[in-house]
PDB file of C-alpha atoms in Angstrom:
ATOM      1  CA  UNK A  93     -19.298  56.216  13.771  1.00  0.00           C
ATOM      2  CA  UNK A  94     -21.642  57.049  11.481  1.00  0.00           C
ATOM      3  CA  UNK A  95     -23.036  54.349   9.439  1.00  0.00           C
ATOM      4  CA  UNK A  96     -21.665  55.456   6.191  1.00  0.00           C
ATOM      5  CA  UNK A  97     -18.083  55.578   7.715  1.00  0.00           C
ATOM      6  CA  UNK A  98     -18.034  51.882   7.918  1.00  0.00           C
ATOM      7  CA  UNK A  99     -18.660  51.340   4.602  1.00  0.00           C
ATOM      8  CA  UNK A 100     -15.941  50.365   2.429  1.00  0.00           C
ATOM      9  CA  UNK A 101     -14.279  53.624   0.463  1.00  0.00           C
ATOM     10  CA  UNK A 102     -14.291  53.591  -3.079  1.00  0.00           C
ATOM     11  CA  UNK A 103     -11.253  54.443  -4.572  1.00  0.00           C
ATOM     12  CA  UNK A 104     -11.907  54.892  -8.529  1.00  0.00           C
ATOM     13  CA  UNK A 105      -8.494  55.978 -10.339  1.00  0.00           C
ATOM     14  CA  UNK A 106      -5.666  57.566 -12.295  1.00  0.00           C
ATOM     15  CA  UNK A 107      -6.244  60.304 -15.050  1.00  0.00           C
ATOM     16  CA  UNK A 108      -3.522  62.358 -16.256  1.00  0.00           C
ATOM     17  CA  UNK A 109      -3.567  65.097 -18.701  1.00  0.00           C
ATOM     18  CA  UNK A 110      -0.904  66.155 -20.813  1.00  0.00           C
ATOM     19  CA  UNK A 111      -0.432  69.394 -23.199  1.00  0.00           C
ATOM     20  CA  UNK A 112       2.773  68.981 -25.091  1.00  0.00           C
ATOM     21  CA  UNK A 113       4.143  69.563 -29.361  1.00  0.00           C
ATOM     22  CA  UNK A 114       0.714  70.420 -30.279  1.00  0.00           C
ATOM     23  CA  UNK A 115      -1.195  67.589 -28.763  1.00  0.00           C
ATOM     24  CA  UNK A 116      -3.166  67.729 -25.569  1.00  0.00           C
ATOM     25  CA  UNK A 117      -3.912  64.097 -24.243  1.00  0.00           C
ATOM     26  CA  UNK A 118      -5.947  62.804 -21.273  1.00  0.00           C
ATOM     27  CA  UNK A 119      -5.245  58.899 -19.952  1.00  0.00           C
ATOM     28  CA  UNK A 120      -7.481  57.010 -17.582  1.00  0.00           C
ATOM     29  CA  UNK A 121      -7.154  53.511 -16.323  1.00  0.00           C
ATOM     30  CA  UNK A 122     -10.111  51.272 -15.687  1.00  0.00           C
ATOM     31  CA  UNK A 123      -9.569  50.528 -12.133  1.00  0.00           C
ATOM     32  CA  UNK A 124     -12.229  50.946  -9.924  1.00  0.00           C
ATOM     33  CA  UNK A 125     -11.961  49.703  -6.404  1.00  0.00           C
ATOM     34  CA  UNK A 126     -14.513  48.893  -3.449  1.00  0.00           C
ATOM     35  CA  UNK A 127     -12.139  48.990  -0.015  1.00  0.00           C
ATOM     36  CA  UNK A 128      -9.537  46.214  -0.687  1.00  0.00           C
ATOM     37  CA  UNK A 129     -11.429  44.079  -3.838  1.00  0.00           C
ATOM     38  CA  UNK A 130     -11.050  44.973  -7.853  1.00  0.00           C
ATOM     39  CA  UNK A 131     -14.927  45.824  -8.887  1.00  0.00           C
ATOM     40  CA  UNK A 132     -14.058  46.444 -12.558  1.00  0.00           C
ATOM     41  CA  UNK A 133     -10.864  46.624 -14.117  1.00  0.00           C
ATOM     42  CA  UNK A 134     -11.800  48.140 -17.753  1.00  0.00           C
ATOM     43  CA  UNK A 135     -14.202  51.203 -16.224  1.00  0.00           C
ATOM     44  CA  UNK A 136     -14.147  54.194 -18.964  1.00  0.00           C
ATOM     45  CA  UNK A 137     -13.165  56.978 -17.539  1.00  0.00           C
ATOM     46  CA  UNK A 138     -11.967  59.243 -20.186  1.00  0.00           C
ATOM     47  CA  UNK A 139     -14.683  60.708 -23.124  1.00  0.00           C
ATOM     48  CA  UNK A 140     -14.968  62.825 -25.572  1.00  0.00           C
ATOM     49  CA  UNK A 141     -17.686  65.568 -24.756  1.00  0.00           C
ATOM     50  CA  UNK A 142     -18.933  68.780 -26.980  1.00  0.00           C
ATOM     51  CA  UNK A 143     -19.106  66.931 -30.669  1.00  0.00           C
ATOM     52  CA  UNK A 144     -15.903  65.601 -30.274  1.00  0.00           C
ATOM     53  CA  UNK A 145     -14.124  68.864 -29.585  1.00  0.00           C
ATOM     54  CA  UNK A 146     -13.346  68.833 -25.820  1.00  0.00           C
ATOM     55  CA  UNK A 147     -12.110  65.543 -24.050  1.00  0.00           C
ATOM     56  CA  UNK A 148     -12.384  64.908 -20.494  1.00  0.00           C
ATOM     57  CA  UNK A 149     -11.808  62.363 -17.490  1.00  0.00           C
ATOM     58  CA  UNK A 150     -13.064  61.862 -14.024  1.00  0.00           C
ATOM     59  CA  UNK A 151     -11.826  60.518 -10.476  1.00  0.00           C
ATOM     60  CA  UNK A 152     -14.343  59.861  -8.313  1.00  0.00           C
ATOM     61  CA  UNK A 153     -17.864  57.991  -7.999  1.00  0.00           C
ATOM     62  CA  UNK A 154     -18.942  57.299 -10.994  1.00  0.00           C
ATOM     63  CA  UNK A 155     -22.510  57.912 -10.792  1.00  0.00           C
ATOM     64  CA  UNK A 156     -21.238  61.484  -9.515  1.00  0.00           C
ATOM     65  CA  UNK A 157     -19.172  61.775 -12.102  1.00  0.00           C
ATOM     66  CA  UNK A 158     -21.552  61.089 -15.251  1.00  0.00           C
ATOM     67  CA  UNK A 159     -23.970  63.411 -13.471  1.00  0.00           C
ATOM     68  CA  UNK A 160     -20.881  66.223 -13.840  1.00  0.00           C
ATOM     69  CA  UNK A 161     -20.234  65.296 -17.390  1.00  0.00           C
ATOM     70  CA  UNK A 162     -23.983  65.665 -18.575  1.00  0.00           C
ATOM     71  CA  UNK A 163     -23.977  68.779 -16.689  1.00  0.00           C
ATOM     72  CA  UNK A 164     -20.629  69.935 -18.164  1.00  0.00           C
ATOM     73  CA  UNK A 165     -22.314  68.793 -21.727  1.00  0.00           C
ATOM     74  CA  UNK A 166     -25.106  71.174 -21.563  1.00  0.00           C
ATOM     75  CA  UNK A 167     -22.927  74.063 -20.196  1.00  0.00           C
ATOM     76  CA  UNK A 168     -20.730  73.171 -23.562  1.00  0.00           C
ATOM     77  CA  UNK A 169     -24.339  74.140 -25.726  1.00  0.00           C
ATOM     78  CA  UNK A 170     -25.016  76.640 -23.898  1.00  0.00           C
ATOM     79  CA  UNK A 171     -21.525  78.217 -24.266  1.00  0.00           C
ATOM     80  CA  UNK A 172     -20.362  76.886 -27.310  1.00  0.00           C
ATOM     81  CA  UNK A 173     -16.477  76.917 -28.167  1.00  0.00           C
ATOM     82  CA  UNK A 174     -15.811  78.662 -24.251  1.00  0.00           C
ATOM     83  CA  UNK A 175     -14.788  75.724 -22.507  1.00  0.00           C
ATOM     84  CA  UNK A 176     -13.615  77.884 -19.478  1.00  0.00           C
ATOM     85  CA  UNK A 177     -16.926  79.780 -19.402  1.00  0.00           C
ATOM     86  CA  UNK A 178     -18.626  76.534 -19.106  1.00  0.00           C
ATOM     87  CA  UNK A 179     -16.384  75.030 -16.473  1.00  0.00           C
ATOM     88  CA  UNK A 180     -16.627  78.316 -14.465  1.00  0.00           C
ATOM     89  CA  UNK A 181     -20.581  78.199 -14.646  1.00  0.00           C
ATOM     90  CA  UNK A 182     -20.391  74.422 -14.153  1.00  0.00           C
ATOM     91  CA  UNK A 183     -18.456  74.716 -11.179  1.00  0.00           C
ATOM     92  CA  UNK A 184     -20.674  77.472  -9.819  1.00  0.00           C
ATOM     93  CA  UNK A 185     -23.919  75.318 -10.101  1.00  0.00           C
ATOM     94  CA  UNK A 186     -21.678  72.338  -8.519  1.00  0.00           C
ATOM     95  CA  UNK A 187     -20.827  74.331  -5.089  1.00  0.00           C
ATOM     96  CA  UNK A 188     -24.276  76.135  -4.713  1.00  0.00           C
ATOM     97  CA  UNK A 189     -26.943  73.452  -5.811  1.00  0.00           C
ATOM     98  CA  UNK A 190     -27.726  71.356  -2.921  1.00  0.00           C
ATOM     99  CA  UNK A 191     -27.855  68.291  -5.247  1.00  0.00           C
ATOM    100  CA  UNK A 192     -24.528  68.802  -6.897  1.00  0.00           C
ATOM    101  CA  UNK A 193     -22.946  69.832  -3.760  1.00  0.00           C
ATOM    102  CA  UNK A 194     -22.830  66.054  -2.489  1.00  0.00           C
ATOM    103  CA  UNK A 195     -21.051  64.844  -5.505  1.00  0.00           C
ATOM    104  CA  UNK A 196     -17.635  63.259  -5.189  1.00  0.00           C
ATOM    105  CA  UNK A 197     -15.475  63.512  -8.103  1.00  0.00           C
ATOM    106  CA  UNK A 198     -12.804  65.505  -9.719  1.00  0.00           C
ATOM    107  CA  UNK A 199     -12.413  66.191 -13.860  1.00  0.00           C
ATOM    108  CA  UNK A 200      -9.794  66.977 -16.370  1.00  0.00           C
ATOM    109  CA  UNK A 201     -11.232  68.669 -19.268  1.00  0.00           C
ATOM    110  CA  UNK A 202      -9.436  70.013 -22.365  1.00  0.00           C
ATOM    111  CA  UNK A 203     -10.126  72.000 -25.723  1.00  0.00           C
ATOM    112  CA  UNK A 204      -7.773  72.731 -27.951  1.00  0.00           C
ATOM    113  CA  UNK A 205      -6.689  75.873 -26.230  1.00  0.00           C
ATOM    114  CA  UNK A 206      -7.278  75.487 -22.311  1.00  0.00           C
ATOM    115  CA  UNK A 207      -6.766  72.393 -20.043  1.00  0.00           C
ATOM    116  CA  UNK A 208      -8.398  72.550 -16.545  1.00  0.00           C
ATOM    117  CA  UNK A 209      -9.141  70.858 -13.126  1.00  0.00           C
ATOM    118  CA  UNK A 210     -12.530  71.095 -11.912  1.00  0.00           C
ATOM    119  CA  UNK A 211     -13.962  70.214  -8.497  1.00  0.00           C
ATOM    120  CA  UNK A 212     -16.828  70.756  -6.361  1.00  0.00           C
ATOM    121  CA  UNK A 213     -14.776  73.179  -3.920  1.00  0.00           C
ATOM    122  CA  UNK A 214     -15.096  75.373  -6.903  1.00  0.00           C
ATOM    123  CA  UNK A 215     -12.030  75.020  -8.329  1.00  0.00           C
ATOM    124  CA  UNK A 216     -11.231  75.774 -12.161  1.00  0.00           C
ATOM    125  CA  UNK A 217      -7.414  75.311 -12.318  1.00  0.00           C
ATOM    126  CA  UNK A 218      -5.370  75.734 -15.409  1.00  0.00           C
ATOM    127  CA  UNK A 219      -1.800  73.987 -14.923  1.00  0.00           C
ATOM    128  CA  UNK A 220       1.088  75.971 -15.047  1.00  0.00           C
ATOM    129  CA  UNK A 221       2.734  73.966 -17.021  1.00  0.00           C
ATOM    130  CA  UNK A 222       1.208  71.769 -19.301  1.00  0.00           C
ATOM    131  CA  UNK A 223       0.823  68.185 -17.074  1.00  0.00           C
ATOM    132  CA  UNK A 224      -1.895  67.750 -14.499  1.00  0.00           C
ATOM    133  CA  UNK A 225      -3.330  64.277 -13.006  1.00  0.00           C
ATOM    134  CA  UNK A 226      -6.006  63.873 -10.196  1.00  0.00           C
ATOM    135  CA  UNK A 227      -7.481  60.346  -8.697  1.00  0.00           C
ATOM    136  CA  UNK A 228      -6.126  58.053  -6.229  1.00  0.00           C
ATOM    137  CA  UNK A 229      -2.799  57.479  -8.533  1.00  0.00           C
ATOM    138  CA  UNK A 230      -2.570  60.946  -9.781  1.00  0.00           C
ATOM    139  CA  UNK A 231       0.511  62.203  -7.462  1.00  0.00           C
ATOM    140  CA  UNK A 232       2.578  59.193  -9.056  1.00  0.00           C
ATOM    141  CA  UNK A 233       1.074  59.746 -12.649  1.00  0.00           C
ATOM    142  CA  UNK A 234       1.902  63.901 -12.290  1.00  0.00           C
ATOM    143  CA  UNK A 235       5.399  63.320 -10.905  1.00  0.00           C
ATOM    144  CA  UNK A 236       6.286  60.276 -13.789  1.00  0.00           C
ATOM    145  CA  UNK A 237       4.801  63.065 -16.458  1.00  0.00           C
ATOM    146  CA  UNK A 238       6.892  65.908 -15.228  1.00  0.00           C
ATOM    147  CA  UNK A 239      10.395  63.910 -15.244  1.00  0.00           C
ATOM    148  CA  UNK A 240       9.371  62.716 -19.291  1.00  0.00           C
ATOM    149  CA  UNK A 241       8.060  66.111 -20.270  1.00  0.00           C
ATOM    150  CA  UNK A 242      11.426  67.616 -20.956  1.00  0.00           C
ATOM    151  CA  UNK A 243      12.634  65.001 -22.845  1.00  0.00           C
ATOM    152  CA  UNK A 244      12.145  63.975 -26.566  1.00  0.00           C
ATOM    153  CA  UNK A 245       8.924  61.893 -25.734  1.00  0.00           C
ATOM    154  CA  UNK A 246       5.582  63.437 -27.449  1.00  0.00           C
ATOM    155  CA  UNK A 247       2.214  63.883 -25.161  1.00  0.00           C
ATOM    156  CA  UNK A 248       0.948  60.587 -25.855  1.00  0.00           C
ATOM    157  CA  UNK A 249       3.989  58.482 -24.932  1.00  0.00           C
ATOM    158  CA  UNK A 250       4.671  60.619 -21.513  1.00  0.00           C
ATOM    159  CA  UNK A 251       0.939  59.980 -21.193  1.00  0.00           C
ATOM    160  CA  UNK A 252       1.021  56.131 -21.751  1.00  0.00           C
ATOM    161  CA  UNK A 253       4.559  55.655 -19.909  1.00  0.00           C
ATOM    162  CA  UNK A 254       3.253  57.570 -16.651  1.00  0.00           C
ATOM    163  CA  UNK A 255       0.185  56.248 -16.147  1.00  0.00           C
ATOM    164  CA  UNK A 256       2.433  52.584 -16.272  1.00  0.00           C
ATOM    165  CA  UNK A 257       4.467  54.273 -13.804  1.00  0.00           C
ATOM    166  CA  UNK A 258       1.461  55.059 -11.818  1.00  0.00           C
ATOM    167  CA  UNK A 259      -0.309  51.600 -12.132  1.00  0.00           C
ATOM    168  CA  UNK A 260       3.126  49.939 -11.287  1.00  0.00           C
ATOM    169  CA  UNK A 261       2.886  52.027  -7.745  1.00  0.00           C
ATOM    170  CA  UNK A 262      -0.174  52.430  -6.993  1.00  0.00           C
ATOM    171  CA  UNK A 263      -2.554  49.608  -6.178  1.00  0.00           C
ATOM    172  CA  UNK A 264      -5.993  51.620  -7.359  1.00  0.00           C
ATOM    173  CA  UNK A 265      -4.488  51.815 -10.397  1.00  0.00           C
ATOM    174  CA  UNK A 266      -4.248  49.252 -13.394  1.00  0.00           C
ATOM    175  CA  UNK A 267      -2.885  49.110 -16.971  1.00  0.00           C
ATOM    176  CA  UNK A 268      -6.296  49.240 -18.578  1.00  0.00           C
ATOM    177  CA  UNK A 269      -5.949  52.729 -20.422  1.00  0.00           C
ATOM    178  CA  UNK A 270      -8.324  54.924 -22.303  1.00  0.00           C
ATOM    179  CA  UNK A 271      -6.651  57.843 -24.259  1.00  0.00           C
ATOM    180  CA  UNK A 272      -7.900  60.676 -25.848  1.00  0.00           C
ATOM    181  CA  UNK A 273      -6.094  63.528 -27.694  1.00  0.00           C
ATOM    182  CA  UNK A 274      -7.063  66.490 -29.519  1.00  0.00           C
ATOM    183  CA  UNK A 275      -4.799  69.017 -31.463  1.00  0.00           C
ATOM    184  CA  UNK A 276      -3.683  71.860 -30.011  1.00  0.00           C
ATOM    185  CA  UNK A 277      -3.603  75.355 -30.691  1.00  0.00           C
ATOM    186  CA  UNK A 278      -0.953  76.974 -32.062  1.00  0.00           C
ATOM    187  CA  UNK A 279       1.402  78.483 -29.420  1.00  0.00           C
ATOM    188  CA  UNK A 280       1.683  82.385 -29.786  1.00  0.00           C
TER     189      UNK A 280
END
């Protein structure tokens, strides 16, 4: 067994994105766990980028995610108003750059027009429906949000309710939420 395999594994979060009713909302919990220990309960894993025109959330190693947010911010400056292109360029770098390839994180990002999941495997995925989730409790939050999305709830309410359900089930998710939202483009 390699030395790094003996170290406790960090479980970092649950991030949920819902696009519904003219809004896109990303919510994330604040828990950071190392092995069986909660290291921090109020980490901020959701933030605004591109002068508030883009929102994003990350799951994975915190330093790696900050590096990716900085790189995405630079790509958004290079390609203003083109979130998809900026994300494709970031994931190209992420896959090919020797340093970036070692980063362990995933991101959900959105602007008024598009919602995307980014990974180090080169994925830039747009959800089939208006819902995506990542992180340790991501599947719980995703299932809950999908169950709620056909009802009368707005996007933020769905995020809050689904994140509470995930926190009640997943030991790596807590109820300390950070939520960011944007007005979405009108559906055509």
